[in-house]
Coordinates of C-alpha atoms and ligand atoms in Angstrom, one line a residue:
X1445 CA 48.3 37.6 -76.9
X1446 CA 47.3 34.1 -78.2
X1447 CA 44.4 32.0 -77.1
X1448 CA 44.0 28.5 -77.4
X1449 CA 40.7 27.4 -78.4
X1450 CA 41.1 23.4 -78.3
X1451 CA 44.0 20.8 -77.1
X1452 CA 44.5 20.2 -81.1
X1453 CA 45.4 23.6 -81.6
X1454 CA 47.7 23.8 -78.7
X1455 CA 51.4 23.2 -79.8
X1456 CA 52.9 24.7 -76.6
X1457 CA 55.9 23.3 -75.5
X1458 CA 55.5 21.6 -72.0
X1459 CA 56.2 22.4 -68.9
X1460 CA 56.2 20.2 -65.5
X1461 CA 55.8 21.4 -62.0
X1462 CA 56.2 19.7 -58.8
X1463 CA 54.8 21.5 -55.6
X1464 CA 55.9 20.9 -52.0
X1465 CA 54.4 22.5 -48.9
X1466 CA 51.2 24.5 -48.5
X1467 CA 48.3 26.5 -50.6
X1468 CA 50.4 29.3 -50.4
X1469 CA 53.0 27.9 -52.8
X1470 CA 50.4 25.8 -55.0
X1471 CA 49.2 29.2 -55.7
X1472 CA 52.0 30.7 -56.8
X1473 CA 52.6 27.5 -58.7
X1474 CA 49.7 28.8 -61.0
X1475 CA 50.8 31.8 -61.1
X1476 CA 54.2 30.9 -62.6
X1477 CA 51.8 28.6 -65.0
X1478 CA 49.8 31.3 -65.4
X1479 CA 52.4 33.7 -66.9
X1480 CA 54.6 30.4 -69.2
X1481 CA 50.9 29.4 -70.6
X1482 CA 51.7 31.9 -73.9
X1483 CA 54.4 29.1 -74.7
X1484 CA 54.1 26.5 -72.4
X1485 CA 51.2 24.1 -71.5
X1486 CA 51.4 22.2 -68.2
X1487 CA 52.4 18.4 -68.5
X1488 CA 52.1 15.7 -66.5
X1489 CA 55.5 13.8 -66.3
X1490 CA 58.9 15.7 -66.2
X1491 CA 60.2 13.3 -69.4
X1492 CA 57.0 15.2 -71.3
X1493 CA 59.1 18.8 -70.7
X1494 CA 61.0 21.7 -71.7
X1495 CA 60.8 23.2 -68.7
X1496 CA 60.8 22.0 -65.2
X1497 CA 59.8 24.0 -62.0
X1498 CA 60.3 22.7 -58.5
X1499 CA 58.1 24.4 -56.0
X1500 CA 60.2 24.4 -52.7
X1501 CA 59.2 24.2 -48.9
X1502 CA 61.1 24.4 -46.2
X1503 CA 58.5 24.1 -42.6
X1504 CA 60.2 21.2 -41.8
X1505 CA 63.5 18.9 -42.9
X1506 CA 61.8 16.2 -44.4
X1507 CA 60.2 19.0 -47.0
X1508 CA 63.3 20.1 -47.5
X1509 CA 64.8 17.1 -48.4
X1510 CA 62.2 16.7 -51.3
X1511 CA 64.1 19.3 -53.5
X1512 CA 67.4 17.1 -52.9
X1513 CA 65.7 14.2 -53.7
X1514 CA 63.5 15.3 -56.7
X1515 CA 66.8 16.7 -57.8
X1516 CA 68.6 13.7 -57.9
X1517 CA 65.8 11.5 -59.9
X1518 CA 66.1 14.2 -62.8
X1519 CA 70.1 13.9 -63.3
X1520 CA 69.5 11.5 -66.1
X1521 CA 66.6 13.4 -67.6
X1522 CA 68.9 16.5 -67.9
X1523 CA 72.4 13.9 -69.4
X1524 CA 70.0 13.2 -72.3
X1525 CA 68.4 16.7 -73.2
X1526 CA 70.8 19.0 -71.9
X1527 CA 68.2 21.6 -73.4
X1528 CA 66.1 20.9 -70.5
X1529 CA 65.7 23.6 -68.2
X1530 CA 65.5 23.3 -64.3
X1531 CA 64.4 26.2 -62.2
X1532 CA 63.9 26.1 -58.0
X1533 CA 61.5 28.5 -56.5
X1534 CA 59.8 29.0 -53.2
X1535 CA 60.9 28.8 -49.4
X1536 CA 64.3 26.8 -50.2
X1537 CA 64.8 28.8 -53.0
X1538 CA 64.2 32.1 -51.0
X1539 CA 66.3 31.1 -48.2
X1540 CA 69.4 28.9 -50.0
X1541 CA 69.6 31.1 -53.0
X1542 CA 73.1 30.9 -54.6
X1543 CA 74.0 27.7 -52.3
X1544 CA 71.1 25.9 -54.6
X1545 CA 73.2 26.2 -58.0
X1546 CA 76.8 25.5 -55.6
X1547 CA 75.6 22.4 -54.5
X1548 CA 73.3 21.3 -57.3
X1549 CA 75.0 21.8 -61.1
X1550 CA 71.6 20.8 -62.8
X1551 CA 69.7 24.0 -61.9
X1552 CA 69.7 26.9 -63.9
X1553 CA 67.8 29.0 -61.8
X1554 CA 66.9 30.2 -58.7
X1555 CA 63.7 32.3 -58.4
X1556 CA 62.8 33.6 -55.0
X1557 CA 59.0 34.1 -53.0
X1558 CA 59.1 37.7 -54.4
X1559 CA 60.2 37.7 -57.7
X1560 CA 57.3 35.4 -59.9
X1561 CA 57.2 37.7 -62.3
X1562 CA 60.7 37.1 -63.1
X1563 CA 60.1 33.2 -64.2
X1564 CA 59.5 34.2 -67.9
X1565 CA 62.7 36.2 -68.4
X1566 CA 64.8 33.7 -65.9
X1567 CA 63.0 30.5 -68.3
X1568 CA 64.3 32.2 -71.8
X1569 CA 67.5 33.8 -70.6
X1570 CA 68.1 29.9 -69.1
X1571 CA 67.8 28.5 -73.2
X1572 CA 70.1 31.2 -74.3
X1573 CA 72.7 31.1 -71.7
X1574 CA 73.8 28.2 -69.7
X1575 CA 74.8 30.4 -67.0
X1576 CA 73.1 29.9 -63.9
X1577 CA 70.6 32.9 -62.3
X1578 CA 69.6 33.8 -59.0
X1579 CA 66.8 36.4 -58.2
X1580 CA 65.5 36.6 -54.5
X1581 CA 65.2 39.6 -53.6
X1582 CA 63.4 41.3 -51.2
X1583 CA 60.2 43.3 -52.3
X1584 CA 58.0 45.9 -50.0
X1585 CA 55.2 45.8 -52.3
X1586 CA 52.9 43.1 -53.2
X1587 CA 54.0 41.4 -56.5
X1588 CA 50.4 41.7 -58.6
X1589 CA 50.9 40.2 -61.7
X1590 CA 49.5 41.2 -65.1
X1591 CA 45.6 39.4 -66.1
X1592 CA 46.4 37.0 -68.8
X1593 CA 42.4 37.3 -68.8
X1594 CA 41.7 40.9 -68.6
X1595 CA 40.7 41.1 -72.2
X1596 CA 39.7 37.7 -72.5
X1597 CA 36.5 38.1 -75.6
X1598 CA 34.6 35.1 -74.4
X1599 CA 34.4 32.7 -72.0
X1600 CA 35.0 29.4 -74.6
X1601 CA 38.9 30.5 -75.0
X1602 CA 39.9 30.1 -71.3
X1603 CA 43.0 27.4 -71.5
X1604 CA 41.7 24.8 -68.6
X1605 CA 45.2 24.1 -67.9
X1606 CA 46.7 27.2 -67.0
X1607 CA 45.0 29.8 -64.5
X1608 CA 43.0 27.8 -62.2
X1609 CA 39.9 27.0 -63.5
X1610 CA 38.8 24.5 -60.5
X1611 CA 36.2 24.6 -58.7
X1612 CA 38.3 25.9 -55.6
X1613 CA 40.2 29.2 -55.7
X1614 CA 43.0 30.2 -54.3
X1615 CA 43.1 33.5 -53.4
X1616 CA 46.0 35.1 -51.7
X1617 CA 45.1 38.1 -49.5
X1618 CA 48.2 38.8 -47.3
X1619 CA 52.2 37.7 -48.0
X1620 CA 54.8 37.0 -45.1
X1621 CA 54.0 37.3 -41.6
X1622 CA 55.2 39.4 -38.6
X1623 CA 54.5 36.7 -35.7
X1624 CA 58.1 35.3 -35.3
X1625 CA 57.3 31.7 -33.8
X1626 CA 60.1 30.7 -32.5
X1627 CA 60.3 27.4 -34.6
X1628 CA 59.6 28.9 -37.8
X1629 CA 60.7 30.0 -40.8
X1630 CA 57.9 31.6 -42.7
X1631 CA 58.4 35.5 -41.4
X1632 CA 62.3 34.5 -42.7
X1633 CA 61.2 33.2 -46.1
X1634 CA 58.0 35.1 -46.9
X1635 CA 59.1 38.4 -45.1
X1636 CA 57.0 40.9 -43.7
X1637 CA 53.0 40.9 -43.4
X1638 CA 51.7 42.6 -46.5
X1639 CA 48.3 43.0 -47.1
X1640 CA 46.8 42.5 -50.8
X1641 CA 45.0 45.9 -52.1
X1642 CA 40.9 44.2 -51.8
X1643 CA 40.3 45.7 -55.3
X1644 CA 42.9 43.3 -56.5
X1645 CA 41.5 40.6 -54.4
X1646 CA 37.8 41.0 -55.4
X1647 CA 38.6 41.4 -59.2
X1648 CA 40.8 37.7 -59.0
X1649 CA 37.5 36.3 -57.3
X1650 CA 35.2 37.4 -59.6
X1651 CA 37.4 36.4 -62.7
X1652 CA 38.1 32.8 -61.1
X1653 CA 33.9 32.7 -60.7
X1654 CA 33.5 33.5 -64.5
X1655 CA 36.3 30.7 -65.3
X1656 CA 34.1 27.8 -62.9
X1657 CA 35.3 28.7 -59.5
X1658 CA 32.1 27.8 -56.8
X1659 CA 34.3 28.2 -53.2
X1660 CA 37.0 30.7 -52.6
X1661 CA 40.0 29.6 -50.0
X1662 CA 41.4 32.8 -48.7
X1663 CA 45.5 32.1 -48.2
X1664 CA 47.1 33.9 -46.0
X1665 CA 49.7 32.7 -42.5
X1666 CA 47.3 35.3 -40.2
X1667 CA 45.0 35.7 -42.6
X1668 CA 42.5 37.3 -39.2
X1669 CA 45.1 40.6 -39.5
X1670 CA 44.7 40.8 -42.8
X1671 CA 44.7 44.7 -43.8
X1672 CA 46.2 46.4 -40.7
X1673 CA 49.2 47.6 -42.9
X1674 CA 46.8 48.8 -45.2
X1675 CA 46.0 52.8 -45.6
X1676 CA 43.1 53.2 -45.2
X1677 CA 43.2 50.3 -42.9
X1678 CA 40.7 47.4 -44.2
X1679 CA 38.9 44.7 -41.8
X1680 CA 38.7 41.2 -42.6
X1681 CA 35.5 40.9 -41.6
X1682 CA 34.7 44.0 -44.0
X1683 CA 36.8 41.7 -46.7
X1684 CA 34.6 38.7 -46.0
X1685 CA 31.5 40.5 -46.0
X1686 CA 32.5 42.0 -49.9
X1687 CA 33.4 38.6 -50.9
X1688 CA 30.6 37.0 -50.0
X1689 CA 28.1 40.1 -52.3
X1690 CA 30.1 38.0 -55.1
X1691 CA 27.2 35.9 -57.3
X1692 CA 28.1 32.8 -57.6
X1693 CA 30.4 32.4 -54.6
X1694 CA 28.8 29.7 -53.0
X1695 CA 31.2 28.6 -50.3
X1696 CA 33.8 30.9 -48.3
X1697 CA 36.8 29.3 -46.3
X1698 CA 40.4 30.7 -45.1
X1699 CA 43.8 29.3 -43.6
X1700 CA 44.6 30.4 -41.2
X1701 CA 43.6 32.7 -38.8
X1702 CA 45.6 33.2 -35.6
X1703 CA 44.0 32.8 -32.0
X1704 CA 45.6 35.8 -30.8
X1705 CA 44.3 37.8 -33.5
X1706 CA 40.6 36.4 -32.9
X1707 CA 38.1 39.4 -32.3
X1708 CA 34.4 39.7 -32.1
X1709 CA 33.4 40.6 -35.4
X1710 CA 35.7 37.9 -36.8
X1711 CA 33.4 35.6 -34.4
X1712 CA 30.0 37.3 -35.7
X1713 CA 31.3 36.4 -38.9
X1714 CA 30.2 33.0 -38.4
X1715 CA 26.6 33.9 -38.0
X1716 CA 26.6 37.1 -40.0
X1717 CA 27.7 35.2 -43.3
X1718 CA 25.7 32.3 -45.0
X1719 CA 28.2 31.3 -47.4
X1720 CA 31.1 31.4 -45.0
X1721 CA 31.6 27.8 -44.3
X1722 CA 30.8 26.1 -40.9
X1723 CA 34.3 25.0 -40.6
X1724 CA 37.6 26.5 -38.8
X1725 CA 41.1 25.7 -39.0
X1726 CA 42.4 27.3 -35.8
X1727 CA 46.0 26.6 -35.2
X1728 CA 46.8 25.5 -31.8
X1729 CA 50.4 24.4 -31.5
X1730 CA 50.6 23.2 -27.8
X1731 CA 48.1 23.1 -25.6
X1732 CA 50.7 23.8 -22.7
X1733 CA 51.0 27.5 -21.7
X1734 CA 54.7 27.3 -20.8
X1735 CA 55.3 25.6 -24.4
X1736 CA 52.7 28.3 -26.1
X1737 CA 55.2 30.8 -24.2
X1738 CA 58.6 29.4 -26.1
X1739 CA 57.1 29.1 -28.9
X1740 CA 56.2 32.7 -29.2
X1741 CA 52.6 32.2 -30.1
X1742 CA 50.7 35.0 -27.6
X1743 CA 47.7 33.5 -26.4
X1744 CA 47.0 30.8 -23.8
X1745 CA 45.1 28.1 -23.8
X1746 CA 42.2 29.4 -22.0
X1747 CA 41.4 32.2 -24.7
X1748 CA 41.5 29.7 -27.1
X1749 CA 38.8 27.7 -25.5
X1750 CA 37.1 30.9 -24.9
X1751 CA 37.5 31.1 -28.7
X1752 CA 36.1 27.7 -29.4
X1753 CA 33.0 27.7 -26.9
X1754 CA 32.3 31.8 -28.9
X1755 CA 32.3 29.7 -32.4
X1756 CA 30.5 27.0 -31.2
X1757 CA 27.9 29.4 -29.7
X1758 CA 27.5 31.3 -32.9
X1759 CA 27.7 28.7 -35.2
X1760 CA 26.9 25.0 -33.1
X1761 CA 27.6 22.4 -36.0
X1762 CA 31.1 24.4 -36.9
X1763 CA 33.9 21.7 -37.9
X1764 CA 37.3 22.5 -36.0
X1765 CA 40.7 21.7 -37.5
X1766 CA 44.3 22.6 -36.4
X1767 CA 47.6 21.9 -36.5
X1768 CA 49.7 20.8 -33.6
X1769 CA 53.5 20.4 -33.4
X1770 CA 54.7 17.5 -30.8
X1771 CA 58.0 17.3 -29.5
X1772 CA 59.2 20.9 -29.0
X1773 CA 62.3 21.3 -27.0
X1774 CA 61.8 21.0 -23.6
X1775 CA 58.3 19.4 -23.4
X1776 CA 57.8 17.1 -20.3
X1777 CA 55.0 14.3 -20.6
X1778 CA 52.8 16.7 -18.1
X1779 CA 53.0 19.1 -21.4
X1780 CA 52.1 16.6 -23.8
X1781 CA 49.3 15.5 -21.6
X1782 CA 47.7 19.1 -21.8
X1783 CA 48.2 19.2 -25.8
X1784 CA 45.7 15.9 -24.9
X1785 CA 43.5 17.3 -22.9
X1786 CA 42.4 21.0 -25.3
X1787 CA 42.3 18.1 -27.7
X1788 CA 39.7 15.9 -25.6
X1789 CA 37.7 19.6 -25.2
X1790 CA 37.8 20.6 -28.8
X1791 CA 37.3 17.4 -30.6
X1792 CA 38.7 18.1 -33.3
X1793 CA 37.4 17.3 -37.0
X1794 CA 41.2 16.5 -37.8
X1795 CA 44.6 17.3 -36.5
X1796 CA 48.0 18.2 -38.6
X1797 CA 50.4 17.0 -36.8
X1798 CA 53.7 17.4 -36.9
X1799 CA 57.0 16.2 -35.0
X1800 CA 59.1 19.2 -33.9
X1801 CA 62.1 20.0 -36.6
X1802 CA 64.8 22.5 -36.2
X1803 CA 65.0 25.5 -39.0
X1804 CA 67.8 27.2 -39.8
X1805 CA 67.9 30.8 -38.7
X1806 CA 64.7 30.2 -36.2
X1807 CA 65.7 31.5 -32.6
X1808 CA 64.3 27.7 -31.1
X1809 CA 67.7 27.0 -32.5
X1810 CA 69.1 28.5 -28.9
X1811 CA 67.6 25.3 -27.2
X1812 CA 70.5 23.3 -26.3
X1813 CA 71.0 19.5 -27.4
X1814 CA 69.7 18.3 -24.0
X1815 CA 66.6 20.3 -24.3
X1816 CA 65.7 18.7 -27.9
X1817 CA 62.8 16.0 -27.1
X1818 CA 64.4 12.4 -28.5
X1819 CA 63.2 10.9 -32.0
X1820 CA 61.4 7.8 -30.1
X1821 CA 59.4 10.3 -27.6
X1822 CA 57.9 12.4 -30.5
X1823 CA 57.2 9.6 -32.3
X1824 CA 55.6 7.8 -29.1
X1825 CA 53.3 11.2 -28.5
X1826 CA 52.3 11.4 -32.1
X1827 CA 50.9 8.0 -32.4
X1828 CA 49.2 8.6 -29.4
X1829 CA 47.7 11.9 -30.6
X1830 CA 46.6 10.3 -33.9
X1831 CA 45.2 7.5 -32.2
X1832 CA 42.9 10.0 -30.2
X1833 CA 42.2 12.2 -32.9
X1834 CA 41.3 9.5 -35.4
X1835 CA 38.5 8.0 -32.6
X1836 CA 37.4 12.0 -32.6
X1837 CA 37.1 12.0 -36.4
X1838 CA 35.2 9.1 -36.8
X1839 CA 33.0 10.0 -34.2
X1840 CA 32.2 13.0 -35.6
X1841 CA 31.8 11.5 -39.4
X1842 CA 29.6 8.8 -38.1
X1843 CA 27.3 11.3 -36.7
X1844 CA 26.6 12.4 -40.6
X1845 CA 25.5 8.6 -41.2
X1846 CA 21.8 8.2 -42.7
X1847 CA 21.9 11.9 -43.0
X1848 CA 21.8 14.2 -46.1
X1849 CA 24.2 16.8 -46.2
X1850 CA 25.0 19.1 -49.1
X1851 CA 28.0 18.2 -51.3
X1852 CA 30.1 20.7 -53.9
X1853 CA 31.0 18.7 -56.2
X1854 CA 34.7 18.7 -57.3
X1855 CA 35.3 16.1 -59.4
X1856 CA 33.2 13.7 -61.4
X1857 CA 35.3 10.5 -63.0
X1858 CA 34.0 7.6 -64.5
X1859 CA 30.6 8.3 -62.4
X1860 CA 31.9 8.4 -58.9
X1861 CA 31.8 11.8 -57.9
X1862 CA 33.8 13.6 -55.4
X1863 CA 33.6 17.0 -53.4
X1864 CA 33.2 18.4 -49.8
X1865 CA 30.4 18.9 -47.1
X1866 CA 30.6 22.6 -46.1
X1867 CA 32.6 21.3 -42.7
X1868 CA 35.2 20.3 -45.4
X1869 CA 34.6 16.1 -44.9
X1870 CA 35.5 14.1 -48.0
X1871 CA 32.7 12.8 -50.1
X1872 CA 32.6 10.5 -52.6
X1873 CA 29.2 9.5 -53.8
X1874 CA 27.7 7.6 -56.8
X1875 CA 23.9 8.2 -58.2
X1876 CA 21.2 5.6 -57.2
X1877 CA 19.9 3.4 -60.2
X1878 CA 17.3 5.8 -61.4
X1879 CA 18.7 8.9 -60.1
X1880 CA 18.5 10.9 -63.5
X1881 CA 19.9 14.1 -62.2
X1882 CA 23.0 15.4 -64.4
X1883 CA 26.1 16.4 -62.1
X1884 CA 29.0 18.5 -63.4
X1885 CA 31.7 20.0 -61.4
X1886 CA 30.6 23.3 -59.2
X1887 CA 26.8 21.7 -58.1
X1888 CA 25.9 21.2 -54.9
X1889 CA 24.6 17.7 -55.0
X1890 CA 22.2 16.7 -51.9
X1891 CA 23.8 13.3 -50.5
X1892 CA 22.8 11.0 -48.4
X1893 CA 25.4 9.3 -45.7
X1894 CA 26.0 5.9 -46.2
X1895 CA 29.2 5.3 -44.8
X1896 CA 31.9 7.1 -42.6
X1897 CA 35.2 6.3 -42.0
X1898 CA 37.7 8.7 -40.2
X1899 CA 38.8 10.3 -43.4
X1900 CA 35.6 10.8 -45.1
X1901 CA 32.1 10.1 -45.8
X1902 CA 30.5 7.5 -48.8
X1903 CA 27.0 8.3 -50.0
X1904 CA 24.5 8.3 -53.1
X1905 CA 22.1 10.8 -54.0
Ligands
LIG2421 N1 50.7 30.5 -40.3 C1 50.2 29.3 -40.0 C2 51.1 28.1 -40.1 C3 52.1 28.0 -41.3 S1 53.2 26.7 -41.2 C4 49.9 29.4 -38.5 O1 50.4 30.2 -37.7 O2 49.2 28.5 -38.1 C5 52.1 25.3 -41.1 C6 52.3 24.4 -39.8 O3 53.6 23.8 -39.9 C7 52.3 25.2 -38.5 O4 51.1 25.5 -38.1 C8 53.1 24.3 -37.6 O5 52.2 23.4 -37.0 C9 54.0 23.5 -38.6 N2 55.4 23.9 -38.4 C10 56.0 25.1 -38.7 N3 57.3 25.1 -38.3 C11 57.5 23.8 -37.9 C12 58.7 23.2 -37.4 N4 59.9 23.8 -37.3 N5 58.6 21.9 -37.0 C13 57.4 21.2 -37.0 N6 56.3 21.8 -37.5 C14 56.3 23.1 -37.9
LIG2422 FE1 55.0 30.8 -38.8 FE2 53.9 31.7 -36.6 FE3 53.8 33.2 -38.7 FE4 52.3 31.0 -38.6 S1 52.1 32.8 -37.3 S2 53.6 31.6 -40.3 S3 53.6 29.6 -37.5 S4 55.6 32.6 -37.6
LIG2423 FE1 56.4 25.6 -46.8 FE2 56.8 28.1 -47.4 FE3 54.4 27.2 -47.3 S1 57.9 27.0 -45.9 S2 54.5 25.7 -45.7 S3 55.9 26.6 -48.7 S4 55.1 29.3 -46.8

């Protein structure tokens, strides 16, 4: 195994990736960088490369189209080195396999959700032989890939620009999902719920600590069910708890949990846990019952406001995010109007929100073209949700003004240094003229509020 010490010594060859969609696939983004770093080192453009990855996702048209598109830009990259070497993974890739390399003649391979250990082989045998590959099949177990860092001698030889070495960790607990919302296509591209073994998980957080890491994001699509396919069966809240004996592991979030998996002890967690962050991203979807009911997603809007008032109770200066999908088929103005009013009662910290697209293979397919909610509608109800959920978010950032609030610090160019609060608000803060103190990335920096807009906070400290 080779170890770089310094950049001067590192004559890799280069590699460039391009991610679309969520945490989930940024993490296995650095796990396919993780297991190229013996001969490649991650670049920045795609004219810098031997070797370019394209991260797929396919929630929603638009994210689709980005492979297409991407695709299309590095044509005339691949005319003039036709040693370059294109490979498509994640969602699109899982789904499309073979119809990838019909349609596209630049690609040389496809490399499915479950089959990252397979990039290495796919990238050489790609230099060899021209012929195009395709590996997406399904796997039962969870893919754990060998520790480039198991035998690591010391701590000066880790290569910042492979394994993530941020501040943040991304830590995968669970794979796939066994929910089946009718609009989406995770459960089709990620397969079944598996849960990670929590050996696994607590020897990748404590590694990621040794390399830098200060907060840990636990990935997951239901990440609140984590460990009920497990034997013996393992609690999230019992995972949380281990996690959280970690030294060093300062800050604790996950995405996401599902409201009709919320139970008590996932509540208590909130006060139970100092390091878990006061901050929830609790997807709500609809705030109609009769769309919550087409949409597959098992709770009501009551129980989540039950939810919301037992998190509040427990932890009363808890941030509250979500993600809310406007425009499903069938929804009337009235149902639009209740999405607006569980968003009046929450008030949220901020809303994803996205307009309604149809999947392929996704039973909301069955709708029929006169149930589809027109382009100018959506658009109309999404404006008018942002509008409402910006005036929340300001709101609710203004109220940090002239306070001082504790800051992990994330990145640290040319003096202006950025991070989060623990309710994960934006920072960006500079030092007052005699401030003396010495900030590097992973510190929790004291700030002090200067200015709030609905995206973030300014300070100084
Ligand atoms: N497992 C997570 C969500 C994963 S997908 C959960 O259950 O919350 C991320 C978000 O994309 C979803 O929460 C949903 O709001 C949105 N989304 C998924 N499919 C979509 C579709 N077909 N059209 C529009 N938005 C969609
Ligand atoms: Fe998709 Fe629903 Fe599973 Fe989330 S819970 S990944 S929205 S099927
Ligand atoms: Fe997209 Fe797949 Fe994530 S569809 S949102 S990359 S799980």
């Amino acid at each position: 195994m080779t170890h770089f010490k310094t950049e001067e010594l590192d004559s890799r060859k280069g590699v460039y990736v391009k991610t679309f969609g969520c945490q989930v696939n940024e993490y296995d983004t650095e796990k396919m960088l993780m297991l190229l770093s013996e001969e490649y080192k991650r670049v920045l453009t795609p004219e810098e490369a031997e070797v370019i990855l394209i991260n797929t996702c396919s929630v929603r048209e638009k994210a689709e189209h980005k492979l297409h598109g991407l695709l299309g830009r590095l044509k005339p990259l691949k005319e003039t080195n036709p040693e370059l070497v294109i490979g498509v993974g994640g969602c699109v890739a899982q789904q499309e396999g073979n119809n990838i390399i019909k349609r596209n003649k630049l690609v040389d391979f496809v490399v499915g959700t479950h089959n990252i250990s397979l990039v290495p082989s796919l990238v050489k045998n790609s230099k060899i032989d021209r012929t195009p590959q395709v590996a997406v099949d399904y796997r039962d177990e969870w893919e754990e890939l060998p520790d480039r860092f198991d035998a690591m001698p010391d701590e000066s030889y880790i290569v910042k620009s492979t394994f993530n070495s941020s501040v943040r960790a991304l830590v995968a607990i669970q794979r796939g999902c066994d929910k089946m919302c009718t609009y989406c296509v995770v459960p089709g591209t990620r397969g079944k719920q598996v849960s990670r073994d929590p050996k696994e998980i607590l020897k990748e957080i404590n590694l990621k600590v040794r390399m830098g890491a200060r907060e840990v994001l636990l990935l997951g699509q239901t990440v609140n069910s984590y460990g009920v396919d497990l034997n013996p069966r393992v609690k999230f809240s019992k995972l949380i708890q281990e996690i959280s004996e970690i030294p060093n592991v300062k800050r604790i979030r996950f995405i996401s949990p599902h409201p009709a998996e919320v139970k008590k002890d996932f509540i208590d967690l909130y006060k139970k846990i100092p390091s878990l962050c006061p901050h929830i991203h609790l997807p709500l979807q609809s705030g109609s019952d009769r769309i919550l009911g087409l949409m597959n997603r098992s709770y009501k809007t009551s129980r989540y406001l039950q939810i919301v008032e037992e998190l509040k109770e427990k932890c009363p200066n808890i941030a509250i995010t979500t993600d809310i999908i406007i425009g499903f088929p069938t929804e009337t103005e009235e149902d639009f109007l209740e999405t607006l009013e569980v968003v009046k009662k929450v008030k949220y910290h901020s809303v994803f929100s996205f307009k309604y697209s149809k999947r392929p293979k996704t039973s909301a397919l069955e709708f029929h073209d006169d149930q589809e909610i027109q382009e100018e509608i959506k658009q109309n109800r999404l404006v008018r949700l942002q509008e409402l959920v910006g005036e929340h978010a300001l709101s609710h950032n203004k109220s940090y003004l002239n306070k001082e609030i504790e800051v992990l610090v994330e990145s640290t160019l040319e003096n202006i240094y950025k991070g989060r609060s623990q309710e994960n608000v934006h920072v960006e803060f500079f030092k007052d003229e005699g401030q003396t103190l010495d900030i590097k990335m992973g510190d929790i920096i004291k700030v002090k509020v200067l200015r709030a807009s609905p995206h973030g906070l300014k300070g100084t400290c």
